[in-house]
Coordinates of C-alpha atoms in Angstrom, one line a residue:
M1 CA -3.2 37.3 -80.7
T2 CA -4.1 40.3 -78.6
D3 CA -3.2 38.5 -75.3
E4 CA 0.2 37.5 -76.7
H5 CA 0.8 41.1 -77.9
D6 CA 0.1 42.4 -74.4
K7 CA 2.8 40.3 -72.9
F8 CA 5.5 42.3 -74.7
K9 CA 4.1 45.7 -73.9
F10 CA 6.2 47.9 -71.6
K11 CA 4.7 48.3 -68.1
T12 CA 4.7 51.6 -66.2
F13 CA 6.3 52.2 -62.9
D14 CA 2.9 52.0 -61.1
Q15 CA 2.2 48.7 -62.6
L16 CA 5.5 47.3 -61.4
A17 CA 4.9 48.6 -57.8
P18 CA 3.1 46.1 -55.6
S19 CA -0.4 46.9 -54.1
S20 CA -0.5 48.9 -50.9
K21 CA -2.7 46.2 -49.4
T22 CA 0.2 43.8 -49.2
D23 CA 1.9 43.4 -45.8
N24 CA 5.4 44.7 -45.2
A25 CA 6.5 41.2 -44.1
T26 CA 5.7 39.7 -47.4
T27 CA 6.7 42.7 -49.6
P28 CA 10.1 42.3 -51.3
L29 CA 12.9 44.5 -50.0
S30 CA 13.4 46.2 -53.4
S31 CA 9.7 47.0 -53.6
R32 CA 9.6 48.6 -50.2
R33 CA 12.7 50.7 -51.1
V34 CA 10.7 51.9 -54.2
K35 CA 7.9 53.1 -52.1
G36 CA 10.3 55.0 -49.8
K37 CA 9.2 53.2 -46.7
E38 CA 11.5 52.9 -43.7
L39 CA 13.2 49.5 -43.4
P40 CA 13.4 47.8 -40.0
I41 CA 16.8 47.7 -38.3
E42 CA 18.6 44.4 -38.9
R43 CA 20.1 42.6 -36.0
D44 CA 22.6 39.8 -35.9
A45 CA 22.4 36.5 -34.0
D46 CA 23.7 38.2 -30.8
G47 CA 21.0 40.9 -31.0
K48 CA 23.4 43.7 -32.0
E49 CA 22.4 46.2 -34.7
I50 CA 24.0 45.9 -38.1
N51 CA 24.9 48.9 -40.1
P52 CA 22.7 48.9 -43.2
Y53 CA 25.7 50.3 -45.3
I54 CA 27.7 47.1 -44.7
P55 CA 27.6 44.9 -47.8
Q56 CA 26.2 41.4 -47.6
F57 CA 29.5 39.8 -48.6
I58 CA 30.9 41.2 -45.4
S59 CA 27.9 40.7 -43.1
K60 CA 27.2 37.2 -44.1
A61 CA 29.6 34.4 -43.0
P62 CA 31.1 32.2 -45.8
W63 CA 29.6 28.8 -46.3
Y64 CA 32.7 27.1 -44.9
V65 CA 32.4 29.0 -41.6
D66 CA 28.7 29.0 -41.0
S67 CA 26.1 27.1 -43.1
S68 CA 23.1 28.8 -41.4
G69 CA 23.3 31.9 -43.6
E70 CA 22.4 34.3 -40.7
V71 CA 23.5 37.9 -40.9
S72 CA 26.3 38.4 -38.3
L73 CA 29.6 40.0 -37.9
R74 CA 30.9 37.4 -35.4
H75 CA 33.2 35.9 -38.1
Q76 CA 34.8 39.3 -38.6
R77 CA 35.7 39.8 -35.0
K78 CA 38.9 38.5 -33.5
D79 CA 38.4 35.7 -31.0
K80 CA 39.3 36.6 -27.5
A81 CA 42.4 34.8 -26.3
E82 CA 41.5 32.3 -23.7
N83 CA 43.6 32.1 -20.6
L84 CA 45.2 28.7 -21.1
S85 CA 47.0 27.5 -18.0
A86 CA 50.2 25.4 -18.2
E87 CA 48.2 22.4 -17.1
T88 CA 45.6 22.6 -19.9
A89 CA 47.9 24.0 -22.6
W90 CA 49.3 20.5 -23.6
Y91 CA 48.6 16.9 -23.2
K92 CA 49.1 15.3 -19.8
R93 CA 51.9 12.7 -19.9
G94 CA 51.6 9.3 -18.3
I95 CA 48.0 9.6 -17.1
K96 CA 45.4 6.9 -17.6
A97 CA 41.6 7.4 -17.8
G98 CA 40.9 5.1 -14.9
A99 CA 41.5 1.7 -13.5
A100 CA 42.4 -1.2 -15.8
A101 CA 39.7 -3.7 -16.7
T102 CA 39.8 -7.2 -15.3
K103 CA 38.8 -9.0 -18.5
Y104 CA 39.1 -8.4 -22.2
R105 CA 36.4 -6.2 -23.8
K106 CA 35.1 -6.5 -27.3
G107 CA 36.6 -4.0 -29.7
A108 CA 39.6 -3.3 -27.5
C109 CA 43.3 -3.5 -28.5
E110 CA 44.3 -7.1 -29.1
N111 CA 47.8 -6.5 -27.8
C112 CA 47.3 -4.6 -24.5
G113 CA 43.5 -4.6 -24.0
A114 CA 42.8 -0.8 -23.9
M115 CA 39.7 0.5 -25.5
T116 CA 41.1 3.8 -26.8
H117 CA 43.2 2.4 -29.6
K118 CA 43.7 -0.5 -32.0
A119 CA 46.5 -3.0 -32.2
K120 CA 48.3 -1.2 -35.1
D121 CA 48.4 2.0 -33.0
C122 CA 49.5 0.3 -29.7
M123 CA 52.6 1.7 -28.1
E124 CA 53.2 -1.3 -25.8
R125 CA 55.7 -4.1 -26.6
P126 CA 54.2 -6.6 -29.0
R127 CA 53.2 -9.6 -26.9
K128 CA 53.7 -13.2 -27.9
V129 CA 50.1 -13.9 -26.8
G130 CA 47.9 -10.8 -26.9
A131 CA 45.5 -9.7 -24.2
K132 CA 42.6 -10.8 -26.4
F133 CA 43.6 -14.5 -26.0
S134 CA 45.4 -14.5 -22.7
G135 CA 43.2 -12.1 -20.7
K136 CA 46.2 -11.1 -18.5
D137 CA 47.9 -7.8 -17.8
I138 CA 45.1 -5.7 -19.4
Q139 CA 46.2 -2.0 -19.5
A140 CA 44.0 0.9 -18.6
D141 CA 42.4 3.2 -21.2
D142 CA 44.4 6.2 -22.4
L143 CA 43.2 9.7 -21.4
I144 CA 41.9 11.4 -24.5
Q145 CA 42.3 15.1 -24.1
D146 CA 40.8 17.9 -26.1
V147 CA 43.6 20.6 -26.0
K148 CA 42.3 24.0 -27.2
M149 CA 45.1 25.9 -28.9
T150 CA 45.2 29.3 -30.6
W151 CA 46.6 30.0 -34.0
D152 CA 49.9 30.9 -32.6
S153 CA 50.1 28.0 -30.1
K154 CA 49.6 25.5 -32.9
R155 CA 52.6 26.9 -34.7
D156 CA 54.8 27.4 -31.7
R157 CA 57.9 25.1 -32.0
W158 CA 58.4 25.1 -28.2
N159 CA 54.7 24.3 -27.4
G160 CA 54.6 21.4 -25.0
Y161 CA 58.2 21.6 -24.0
D162 CA 59.0 20.8 -20.4
A163 CA 61.7 23.1 -19.2
S164 CA 62.5 20.8 -16.3
E165 CA 64.0 18.4 -18.8
H166 CA 67.0 20.8 -19.3
L167 CA 67.9 20.2 -15.6
K168 CA 69.3 16.8 -16.6
V169 CA 71.7 18.5 -19.0
V170 CA 72.7 21.0 -16.3
E171 CA 73.4 18.2 -13.8
E172 CA 75.5 16.3 -16.3
Y173 CA 77.7 19.4 -16.9
R174 CA 78.0 20.0 -13.2
E175 CA 79.2 16.4 -12.7
L176 CA 81.8 16.9 -15.4
E177 CA 83.0 20.1 -13.8
R178 CA 83.2 18.4 -10.4
L179 CA 85.4 15.6 -11.8
R180 CA 87.6 18.1 -13.6
Q181 CA 88.2 20.1 -10.3
E182 CA 89.0 16.8 -8.5
K183 CA 91.5 16.0 -11.2
E184 CA 93.2 19.3 -10.9
E185 CA 93.4 19.0 -7.1
E186 CA 95.1 15.6 -7.5
R187 CA 97.7 17.2 -9.9
G188 CA 98.3 20.0 -7.5
E189 CA 99.3 17.7 -4.7
D190 CA 102.3 16.4 -6.6
G191 CA 104.2 19.7 -6.2
D192 CA 105.7 21.5 -9.3
H193 CA 104.8 18.6 -11.6
Y194 CA 101.9 20.5 -13.1
D195 CA 103.8 23.8 -13.6
T196 CA 106.7 22.1 -15.4
E197 CA 104.4 20.3 -17.7
A198 CA 102.7 23.5 -18.7
A199 CA 105.9 25.4 -19.5
K200 CA 105.8 27.1 -22.8
V201 CA 108.5 26.3 -25.5
P202 CA 109.4 29.2 -27.8
G203 CA 107.8 28.7 -31.2
Q204 CA 106.0 25.5 -30.1
G205 CA 102.9 24.6 -28.1
Y206 CA 103.1 21.6 -25.8
D207 CA 100.1 19.7 -24.7
S208 CA 100.8 17.7 -21.6
D209 CA 97.7 15.5 -21.9
A210 CA 98.3 14.5 -25.5
R211 CA 102.1 14.1 -24.9
M212 CA 102.9 15.6 -28.3
S213 CA 104.1 19.0 -29.6
T214 CA 102.4 21.0 -32.2
R215 CA 104.4 23.5 -34.2
T216 CA 103.0 26.9 -34.9
L217 CA 101.7 28.0 -38.3
R218 CA 104.9 29.8 -39.2
I219 CA 108.5 29.4 -38.2
R220 CA 111.0 32.2 -38.0
E221 CA 113.0 30.9 -41.0
D222 CA 110.0 31.2 -43.3
A223 CA 110.5 34.7 -44.7
A224 CA 107.7 36.6 -46.3
K225 CA 107.7 36.7 -50.1
Y226 CA 107.9 40.5 -50.2
L227 CA 111.2 40.3 -48.3
K228 CA 113.0 37.9 -50.7
N229 CA 113.9 40.6 -53.2
L230 CA 114.4 44.1 -51.8
D231 CA 115.9 45.5 -55.0
S232 CA 113.8 48.6 -56.0
N233 CA 114.6 48.0 -59.7
G234 CA 113.8 44.3 -59.7
E235 CA 110.7 42.3 -59.2
E236 CA 107.8 43.5 -57.2
Y237 CA 105.4 41.6 -55.0
N238 CA 101.7 42.0 -55.8
P239 CA 99.8 41.4 -52.6
K240 CA 96.5 41.0 -54.3
S241 CA 97.5 38.1 -56.5
R242 CA 100.4 37.0 -54.2
T243 CA 102.8 36.9 -57.1
M244 CA 106.2 38.4 -58.0
K245 CA 106.2 40.7 -61.0
N246 CA 108.9 42.3 -63.1
D247 CA 108.5 45.9 -64.0
N248 CA 110.4 45.6 -67.2
D249 CA 108.3 43.2 -69.0
G250 CA 105.3 42.8 -66.7
L251 CA 105.5 39.0 -66.8
L252 CA 105.3 36.6 -64.0
A253 CA 108.6 35.6 -62.5
S254 CA 109.5 32.1 -63.7
E255 CA 110.6 30.9 -60.3
D256 CA 107.4 32.1 -58.5
D257 CA 104.4 29.8 -59.0
F258 CA 104.9 29.7 -62.8
V259 CA 104.9 26.3 -64.6
R260 CA 105.9 26.4 -68.3
H261 CA 104.2 24.0 -70.7
S262 CA 106.4 21.1 -71.6
G263 CA 106.1 17.6 -73.1
E264 CA 102.5 16.6 -74.0
A265 CA 101.1 19.9 -72.6
E266 CA 103.1 21.8 -75.1
E267 CA 102.1 19.5 -77.9
F268 CA 98.4 19.9 -76.9
E269 CA 98.7 23.7 -77.0
S270 CA 100.3 23.6 -80.4
L271 CA 97.5 21.3 -81.7
K272 CA 94.9 23.5 -80.2
R273 CA 96.3 26.6 -82.0
F274 CA 96.5 24.7 -85.3
A275 CA 92.8 23.7 -85.0
W276 CA 91.8 27.3 -84.3
D277 CA 93.8 28.6 -87.3
A278 CA 92.4 25.9 -89.5
A279 CA 88.8 26.6 -88.4
E280 CA 89.3 30.3 -89.3
K281 CA 90.4 29.3 -92.8
G282 CA 87.4 27.0 -93.4
A283 CA 88.9 23.6 -92.6
N284 CA 86.9 21.1 -90.7
V285 CA 89.3 20.3 -87.8
H286 CA 88.0 19.7 -84.3
I287 CA 90.3 18.2 -81.7
Q288 CA 87.6 17.5 -79.1
A289 CA 85.4 15.6 -81.6
N290 CA 88.1 13.8 -83.4
P291 CA 91.6 14.3 -81.9
T292 CA 93.2 11.6 -84.1
E293 CA 92.2 13.3 -87.3
G294 CA 93.4 16.7 -85.9
A295 CA 96.8 15.2 -85.0
L296 CA 97.2 13.6 -88.5
A297 CA 96.1 16.9 -90.2
K298 CA 98.7 18.8 -88.2
R299 CA 101.4 16.3 -89.0
K300 CA 100.5 16.5 -92.7
Y301 CA 100.5 20.3 -92.6
E302 CA 104.0 20.3 -90.9
V303 CA 105.4 18.0 -93.5
E304 CA 104.0 20.0 -96.4
S305 CA 105.2 23.2 -94.9
K306 CA 108.7 21.8 -94.5
E307 CA 108.8 20.5 -98.1
K308 CA 107.5 23.8 -99.4
S309 CA 110.2 25.8 -97.5
E310 CA 112.9 23.4 -98.7
R311 CA 111.7 23.7 -102.3
L312 CA 111.6 27.5 -102.1
K313 CA 115.1 27.5 -100.6
K314 CA 116.4 25.3 -103.4
Q315 CA 114.9 27.5 -106.0
L316 CA 116.5 30.6 -104.5
I317 CA 119.9 28.9 -104.4
E318 CA 119.6 27.8 -108.1
K319 CA 118.6 31.3 -109.1
Y320 CA 120.9 33.5 -107.1
G321 CA 123.6 31.0 -106.2

């Protein structure tokens, strides 16, 4: 009972401290700090001193960068940009690893006979009889290159672009320009034929090659809308809405982009107003949900209103003569 009771007694600071006989190499770091002893200077994998005030979550590399767990600041430093020449910056095109084999090798491509890829990745034309069975025209192995690229070069959209390819486009345009100049010289030899063809017609543009005339966007007879009515007391032109307006009533002019409701449009507007008025008075009329019921209700309402007005008119005549 006494031994179990001693386990739960509070220990003093001296009892917690390790014995002085223990070596510094085997003494825990926390115990050596308690004793006030000087700690040795830590060095990284490159032999450089590490500041003791740097936290461990900064000095130690993450597990996905370095699994050794050594203290180093190498993962915090920026990698020095390697001087990548134009030859090593991208894959070499059209270069083989060496001479082609004379016979088919086991594990090679069944189509062309190269060892660097399989038949499903082969870029050669599919043969009727592959190199595995024919043993003829075996291609050389492809050159597998390890191109080292930086973070920026991997994301460069123009990486690997050969500027000499643009010369083909330049030569094509130069050839077109040369043919155009030859065509103009042939036209110039005919005398004044080219000048008469290019003569301008007032109000029209003439294209000699297309042999057709194209009218301009606006003719002289097309007067502006604000010039049609110069009366200061009449209608005015509103340039913002491009409409003619009358100062007296402020309504749109009937002859200027204004279409009055007529026919079925007028009937629909009347039915719509009837449905709104009926809905305000509590009637269940909805022309979108049931247009037939709305039309019948409107017709019934008009008949009843007409009969009521005639009855009232008859009563007034009988009473007052």
